[in-house]
PDB file of C-alpha atoms in Angstrom:
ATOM      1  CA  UNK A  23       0.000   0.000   0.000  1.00  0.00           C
ATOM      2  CA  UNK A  24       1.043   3.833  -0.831  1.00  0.00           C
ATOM      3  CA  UNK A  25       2.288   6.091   1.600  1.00  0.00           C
ATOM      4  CA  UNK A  26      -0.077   8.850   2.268  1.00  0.00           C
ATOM      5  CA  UNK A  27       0.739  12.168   1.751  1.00  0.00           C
ATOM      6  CA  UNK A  28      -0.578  15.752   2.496  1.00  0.00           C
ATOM      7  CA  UNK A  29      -2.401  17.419  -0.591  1.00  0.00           C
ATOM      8  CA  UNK A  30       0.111  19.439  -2.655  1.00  0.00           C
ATOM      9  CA  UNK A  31       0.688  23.219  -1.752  1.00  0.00           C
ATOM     10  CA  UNK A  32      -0.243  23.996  -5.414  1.00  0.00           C
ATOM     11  CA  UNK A  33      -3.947  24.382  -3.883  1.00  0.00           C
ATOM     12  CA  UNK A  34      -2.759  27.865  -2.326  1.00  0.00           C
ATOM     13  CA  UNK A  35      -2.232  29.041  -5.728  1.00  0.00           C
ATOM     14  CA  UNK A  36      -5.125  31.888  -6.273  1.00  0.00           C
ATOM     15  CA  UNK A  37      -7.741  31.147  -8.238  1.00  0.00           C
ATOM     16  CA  UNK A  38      -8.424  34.535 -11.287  1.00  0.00           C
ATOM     17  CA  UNK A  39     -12.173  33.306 -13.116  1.00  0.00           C
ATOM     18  CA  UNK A  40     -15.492  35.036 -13.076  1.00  0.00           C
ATOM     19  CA  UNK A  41     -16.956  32.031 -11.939  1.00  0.00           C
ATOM     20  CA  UNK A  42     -16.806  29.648  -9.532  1.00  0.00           C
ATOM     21  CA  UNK A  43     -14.329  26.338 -10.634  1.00  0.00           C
ATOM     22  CA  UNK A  44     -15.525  22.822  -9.074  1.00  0.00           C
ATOM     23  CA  UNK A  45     -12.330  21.014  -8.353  1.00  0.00           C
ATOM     24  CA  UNK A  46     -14.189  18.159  -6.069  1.00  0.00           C
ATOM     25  CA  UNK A  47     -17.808  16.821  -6.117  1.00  0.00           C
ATOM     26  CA  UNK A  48     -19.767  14.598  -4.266  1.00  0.00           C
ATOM     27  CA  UNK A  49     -23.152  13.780  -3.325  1.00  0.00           C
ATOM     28  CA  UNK A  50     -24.725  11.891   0.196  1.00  0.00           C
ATOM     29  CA  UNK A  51     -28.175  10.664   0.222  1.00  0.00           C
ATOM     30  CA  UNK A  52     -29.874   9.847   2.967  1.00  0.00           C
ATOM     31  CA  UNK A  53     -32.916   7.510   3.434  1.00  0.00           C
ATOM     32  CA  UNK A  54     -35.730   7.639   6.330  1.00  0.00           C
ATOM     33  CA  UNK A  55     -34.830   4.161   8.041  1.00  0.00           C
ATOM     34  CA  UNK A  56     -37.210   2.279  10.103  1.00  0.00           C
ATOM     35  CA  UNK A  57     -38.907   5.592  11.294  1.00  0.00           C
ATOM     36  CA  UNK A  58     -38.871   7.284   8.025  1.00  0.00           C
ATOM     37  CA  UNK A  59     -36.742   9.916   9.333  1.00  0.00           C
ATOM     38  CA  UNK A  60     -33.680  10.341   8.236  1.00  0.00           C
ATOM     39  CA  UNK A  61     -32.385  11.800  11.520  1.00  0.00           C
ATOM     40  CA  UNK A  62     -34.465   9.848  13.700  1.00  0.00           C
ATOM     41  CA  UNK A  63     -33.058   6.388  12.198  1.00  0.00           C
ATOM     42  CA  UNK A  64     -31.872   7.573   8.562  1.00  0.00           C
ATOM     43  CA  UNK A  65     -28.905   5.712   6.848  1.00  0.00           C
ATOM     44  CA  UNK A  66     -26.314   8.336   5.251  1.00  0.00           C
ATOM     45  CA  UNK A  67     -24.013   6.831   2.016  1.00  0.00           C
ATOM     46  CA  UNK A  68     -21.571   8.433  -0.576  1.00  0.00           C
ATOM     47  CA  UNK A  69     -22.197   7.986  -3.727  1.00  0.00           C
ATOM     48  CA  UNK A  70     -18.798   6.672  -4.259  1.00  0.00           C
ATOM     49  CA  UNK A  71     -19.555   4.419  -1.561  1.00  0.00           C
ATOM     50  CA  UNK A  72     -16.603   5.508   1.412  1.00  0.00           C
ATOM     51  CA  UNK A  73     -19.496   6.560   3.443  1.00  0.00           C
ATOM     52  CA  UNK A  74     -22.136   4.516   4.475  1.00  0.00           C
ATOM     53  CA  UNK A  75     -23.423   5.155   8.268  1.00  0.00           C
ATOM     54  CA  UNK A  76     -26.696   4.955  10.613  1.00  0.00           C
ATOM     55  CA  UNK A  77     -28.127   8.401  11.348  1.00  0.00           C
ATOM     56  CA  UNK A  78     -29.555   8.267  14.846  1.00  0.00           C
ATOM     57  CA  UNK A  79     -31.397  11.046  17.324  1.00  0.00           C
ATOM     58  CA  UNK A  80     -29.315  11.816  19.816  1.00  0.00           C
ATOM     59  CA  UNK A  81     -30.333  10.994  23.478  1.00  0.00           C
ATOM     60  CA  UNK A  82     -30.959  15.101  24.327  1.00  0.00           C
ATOM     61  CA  UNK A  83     -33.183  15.535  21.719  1.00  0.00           C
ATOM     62  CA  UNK A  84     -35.073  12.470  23.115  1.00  0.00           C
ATOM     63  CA  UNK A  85     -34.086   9.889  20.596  1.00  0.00           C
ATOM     64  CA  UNK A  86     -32.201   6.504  21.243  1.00  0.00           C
ATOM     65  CA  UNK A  87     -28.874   7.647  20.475  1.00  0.00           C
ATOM     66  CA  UNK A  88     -26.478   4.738  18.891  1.00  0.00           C
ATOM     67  CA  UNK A  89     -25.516   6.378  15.684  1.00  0.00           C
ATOM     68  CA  UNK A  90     -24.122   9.693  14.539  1.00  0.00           C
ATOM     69  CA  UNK A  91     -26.378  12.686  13.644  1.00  0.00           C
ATOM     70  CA  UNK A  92     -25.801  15.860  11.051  1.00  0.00           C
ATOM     71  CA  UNK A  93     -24.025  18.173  14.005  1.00  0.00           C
ATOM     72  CA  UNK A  94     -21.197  15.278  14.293  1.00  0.00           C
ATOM     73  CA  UNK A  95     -21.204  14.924  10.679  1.00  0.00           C
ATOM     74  CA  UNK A  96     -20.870  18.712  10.193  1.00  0.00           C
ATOM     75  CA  UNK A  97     -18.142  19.336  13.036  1.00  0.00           C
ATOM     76  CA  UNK A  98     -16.352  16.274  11.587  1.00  0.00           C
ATOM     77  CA  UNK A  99     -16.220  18.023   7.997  1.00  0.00           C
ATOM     78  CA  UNK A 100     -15.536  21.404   9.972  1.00  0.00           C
ATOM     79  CA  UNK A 101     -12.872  20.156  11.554  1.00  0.00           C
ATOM     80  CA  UNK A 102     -11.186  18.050   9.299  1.00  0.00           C
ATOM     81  CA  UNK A 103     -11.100  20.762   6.661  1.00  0.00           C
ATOM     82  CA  UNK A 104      -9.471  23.618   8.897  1.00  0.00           C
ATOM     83  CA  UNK A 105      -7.295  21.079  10.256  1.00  0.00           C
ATOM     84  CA  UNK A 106      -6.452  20.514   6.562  1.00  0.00           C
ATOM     85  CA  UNK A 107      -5.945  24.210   5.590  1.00  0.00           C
ATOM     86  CA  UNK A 108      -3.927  24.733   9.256  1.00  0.00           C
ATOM     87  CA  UNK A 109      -1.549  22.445   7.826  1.00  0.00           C
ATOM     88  CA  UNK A 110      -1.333  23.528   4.387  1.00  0.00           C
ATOM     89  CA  UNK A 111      -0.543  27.166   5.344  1.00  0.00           C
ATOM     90  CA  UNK A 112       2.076  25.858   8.252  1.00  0.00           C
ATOM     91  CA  UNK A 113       3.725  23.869   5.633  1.00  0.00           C
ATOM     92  CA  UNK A 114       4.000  26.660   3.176  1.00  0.00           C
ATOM     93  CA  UNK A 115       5.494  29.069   6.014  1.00  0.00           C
ATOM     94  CA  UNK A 116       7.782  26.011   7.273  1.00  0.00           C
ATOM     95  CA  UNK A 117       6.460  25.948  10.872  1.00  0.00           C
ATOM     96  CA  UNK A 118       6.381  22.757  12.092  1.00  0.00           C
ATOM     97  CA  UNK A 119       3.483  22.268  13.877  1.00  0.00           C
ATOM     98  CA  UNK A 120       3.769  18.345  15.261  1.00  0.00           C
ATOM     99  CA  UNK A 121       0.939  17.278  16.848  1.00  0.00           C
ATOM    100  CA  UNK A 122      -1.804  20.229  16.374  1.00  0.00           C
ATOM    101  CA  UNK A 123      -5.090  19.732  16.530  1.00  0.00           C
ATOM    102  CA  UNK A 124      -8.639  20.929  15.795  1.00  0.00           C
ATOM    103  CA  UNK A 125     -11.951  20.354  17.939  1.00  0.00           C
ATOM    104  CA  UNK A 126     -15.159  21.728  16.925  1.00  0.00           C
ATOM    105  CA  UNK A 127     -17.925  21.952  19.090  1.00  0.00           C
ATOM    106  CA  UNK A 128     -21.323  22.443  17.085  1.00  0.00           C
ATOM    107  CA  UNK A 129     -24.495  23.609  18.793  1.00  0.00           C
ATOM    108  CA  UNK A 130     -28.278  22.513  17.705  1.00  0.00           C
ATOM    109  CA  UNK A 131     -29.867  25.418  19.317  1.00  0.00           C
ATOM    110  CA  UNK A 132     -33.527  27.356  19.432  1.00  0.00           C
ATOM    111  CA  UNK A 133     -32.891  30.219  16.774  1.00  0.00           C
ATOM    112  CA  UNK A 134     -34.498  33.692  19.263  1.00  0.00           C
ATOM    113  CA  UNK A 135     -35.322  35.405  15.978  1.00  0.00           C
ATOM    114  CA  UNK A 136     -37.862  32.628  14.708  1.00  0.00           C
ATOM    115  CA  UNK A 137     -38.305  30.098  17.060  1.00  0.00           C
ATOM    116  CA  UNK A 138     -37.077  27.769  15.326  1.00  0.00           C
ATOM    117  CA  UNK A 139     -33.419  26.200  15.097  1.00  0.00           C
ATOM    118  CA  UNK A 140     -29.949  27.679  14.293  1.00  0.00           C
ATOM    119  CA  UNK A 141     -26.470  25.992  14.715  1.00  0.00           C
ATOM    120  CA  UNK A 142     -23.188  27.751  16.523  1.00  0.00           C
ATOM    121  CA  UNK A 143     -19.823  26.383  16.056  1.00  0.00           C
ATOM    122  CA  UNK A 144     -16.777  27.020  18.473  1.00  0.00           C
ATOM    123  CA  UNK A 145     -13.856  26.109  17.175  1.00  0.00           C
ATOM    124  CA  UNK A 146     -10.149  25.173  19.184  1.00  0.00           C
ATOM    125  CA  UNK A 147      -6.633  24.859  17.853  1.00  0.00           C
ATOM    126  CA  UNK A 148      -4.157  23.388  19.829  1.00  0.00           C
ATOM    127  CA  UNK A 149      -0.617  24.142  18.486  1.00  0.00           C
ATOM    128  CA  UNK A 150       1.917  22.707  20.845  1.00  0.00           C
ATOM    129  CA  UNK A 151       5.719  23.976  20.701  1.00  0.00           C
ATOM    130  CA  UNK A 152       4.112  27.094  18.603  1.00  0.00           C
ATOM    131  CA  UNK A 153       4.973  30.621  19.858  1.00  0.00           C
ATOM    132  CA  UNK A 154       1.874  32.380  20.458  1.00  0.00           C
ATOM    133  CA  UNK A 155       2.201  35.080  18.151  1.00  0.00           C
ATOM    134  CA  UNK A 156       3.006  32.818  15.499  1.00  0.00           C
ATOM    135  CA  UNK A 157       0.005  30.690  16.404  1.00  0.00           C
ATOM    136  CA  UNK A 158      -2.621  33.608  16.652  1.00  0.00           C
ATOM    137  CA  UNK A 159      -1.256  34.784  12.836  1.00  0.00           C
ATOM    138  CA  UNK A 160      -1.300  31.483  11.785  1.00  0.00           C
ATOM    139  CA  UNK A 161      -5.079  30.798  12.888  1.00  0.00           C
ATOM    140  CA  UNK A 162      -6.458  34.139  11.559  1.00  0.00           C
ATOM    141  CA  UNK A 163      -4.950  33.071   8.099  1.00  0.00           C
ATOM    142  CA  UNK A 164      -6.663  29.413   8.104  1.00  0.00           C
ATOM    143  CA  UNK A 165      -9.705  30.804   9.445  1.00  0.00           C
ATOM    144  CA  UNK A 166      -9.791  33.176   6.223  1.00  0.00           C
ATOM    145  CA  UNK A 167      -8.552  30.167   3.835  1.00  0.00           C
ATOM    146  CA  UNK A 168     -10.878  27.258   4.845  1.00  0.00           C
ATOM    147  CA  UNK A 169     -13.774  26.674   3.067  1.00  0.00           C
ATOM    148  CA  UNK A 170     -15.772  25.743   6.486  1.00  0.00           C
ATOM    149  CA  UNK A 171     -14.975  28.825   8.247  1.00  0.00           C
ATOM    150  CA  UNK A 172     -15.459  31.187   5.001  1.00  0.00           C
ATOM    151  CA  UNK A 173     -18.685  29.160   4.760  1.00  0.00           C
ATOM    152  CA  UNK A 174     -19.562  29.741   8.653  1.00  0.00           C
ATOM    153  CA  UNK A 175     -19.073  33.605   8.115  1.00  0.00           C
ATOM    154  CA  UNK A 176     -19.786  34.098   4.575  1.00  0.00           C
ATOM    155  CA  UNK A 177     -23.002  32.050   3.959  1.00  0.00           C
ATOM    156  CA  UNK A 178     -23.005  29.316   1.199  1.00  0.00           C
ATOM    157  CA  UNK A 179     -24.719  29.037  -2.288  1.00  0.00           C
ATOM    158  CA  UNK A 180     -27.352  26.467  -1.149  1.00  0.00           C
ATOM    159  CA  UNK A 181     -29.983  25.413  -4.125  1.00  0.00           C
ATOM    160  CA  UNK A 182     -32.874  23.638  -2.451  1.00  0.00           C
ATOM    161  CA  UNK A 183     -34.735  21.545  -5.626  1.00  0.00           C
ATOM    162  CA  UNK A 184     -37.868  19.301  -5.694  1.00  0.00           C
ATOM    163  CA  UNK A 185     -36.848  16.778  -8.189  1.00  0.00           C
ATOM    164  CA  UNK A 186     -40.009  14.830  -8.169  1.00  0.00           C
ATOM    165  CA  UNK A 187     -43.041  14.618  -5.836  1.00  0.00           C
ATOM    166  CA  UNK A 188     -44.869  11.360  -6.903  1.00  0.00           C
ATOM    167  CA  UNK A 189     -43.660   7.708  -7.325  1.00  0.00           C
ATOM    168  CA  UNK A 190     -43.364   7.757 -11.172  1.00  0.00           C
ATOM    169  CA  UNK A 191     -39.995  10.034 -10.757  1.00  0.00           C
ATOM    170  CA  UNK A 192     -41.602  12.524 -13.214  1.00  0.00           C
ATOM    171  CA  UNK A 193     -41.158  16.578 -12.798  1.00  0.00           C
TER     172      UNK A 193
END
């Protein structure tokens, strides 16, 4: 088996279009389960296959627990990705940075200005052997490189389509 490596530092080169340039795709479905709710007992898979998981409510939302739900999937991604982009820029400014890592808390909470629901990430970046002022400039640079965070502050492009309504598929 290959080595793994980390992805190449050509993917801090700036991208100059009008438009936005897919370099990655890939899509997750999810099905309702025994409940018929997809985050009450849903099963999440890839299209390519890698992913393939039981959604379950969690305990504090008064489901069963015993599975993973979107807010782990989401802080997973979150994490993942500015732990990806941490590294990327570290490597590019040769600090060494051994050891870091990246927790990300995600909230499911009541949303004050409709009632409803709203999410709230915290994010922490451990960075041992890192001198603090190197640390803090390193963070603020990730924070406006990753996709996750950009996405957290910036909003995302996020087209909601009915493809069909009855059994026959049709539009």
């Amino acid at each position: 088996m290959a080595k793994l490596k980390a992805p190449p530092l050509s993917l801090l080169e700036k991208y100059r279009g009008r438009d936005t340039k897919t370099l990655y795709s890939t899509t997750v479905t999810v099905t309702g389960g025994d409940a018929n709710h997809g985050r009450a007992s849903g099963v999440a898979r890839s299209d390519d296959g890698n992913l393939d998981l039981h959604l379950r409510l969690p305990e504090e939302l008064g489901g069963p627990g015993g599975g993973t739900n979107p807010e782990q999937l989401f802080a997973a991604g979150y994490a993942a990705c500015f732990h990806g982009a941490l590294n990327l820029l570290a490597a590019r400014d040769g600090i060494p940075i051994h050891d870091c890592s990246v927790e990300v808390q995600v909230d499911f909470n009541r949303d004050p200005m409709d009632g409803l629901f709203v999410l709230s990430a915290h994010t922490r970046i451990r960075l041992p052997g890192v001198e603090r002022a190197i640390a803090e400039k390193l963070v603020r640079n990730t924070e406006r490189f990753c996709p996750y965070a950009k996405m957290a502050r910036q909003g995302i492009t996020n087209i909601v389509e009915l493809i069909s309504a009855d059994e026959t598929g049709q539009r």
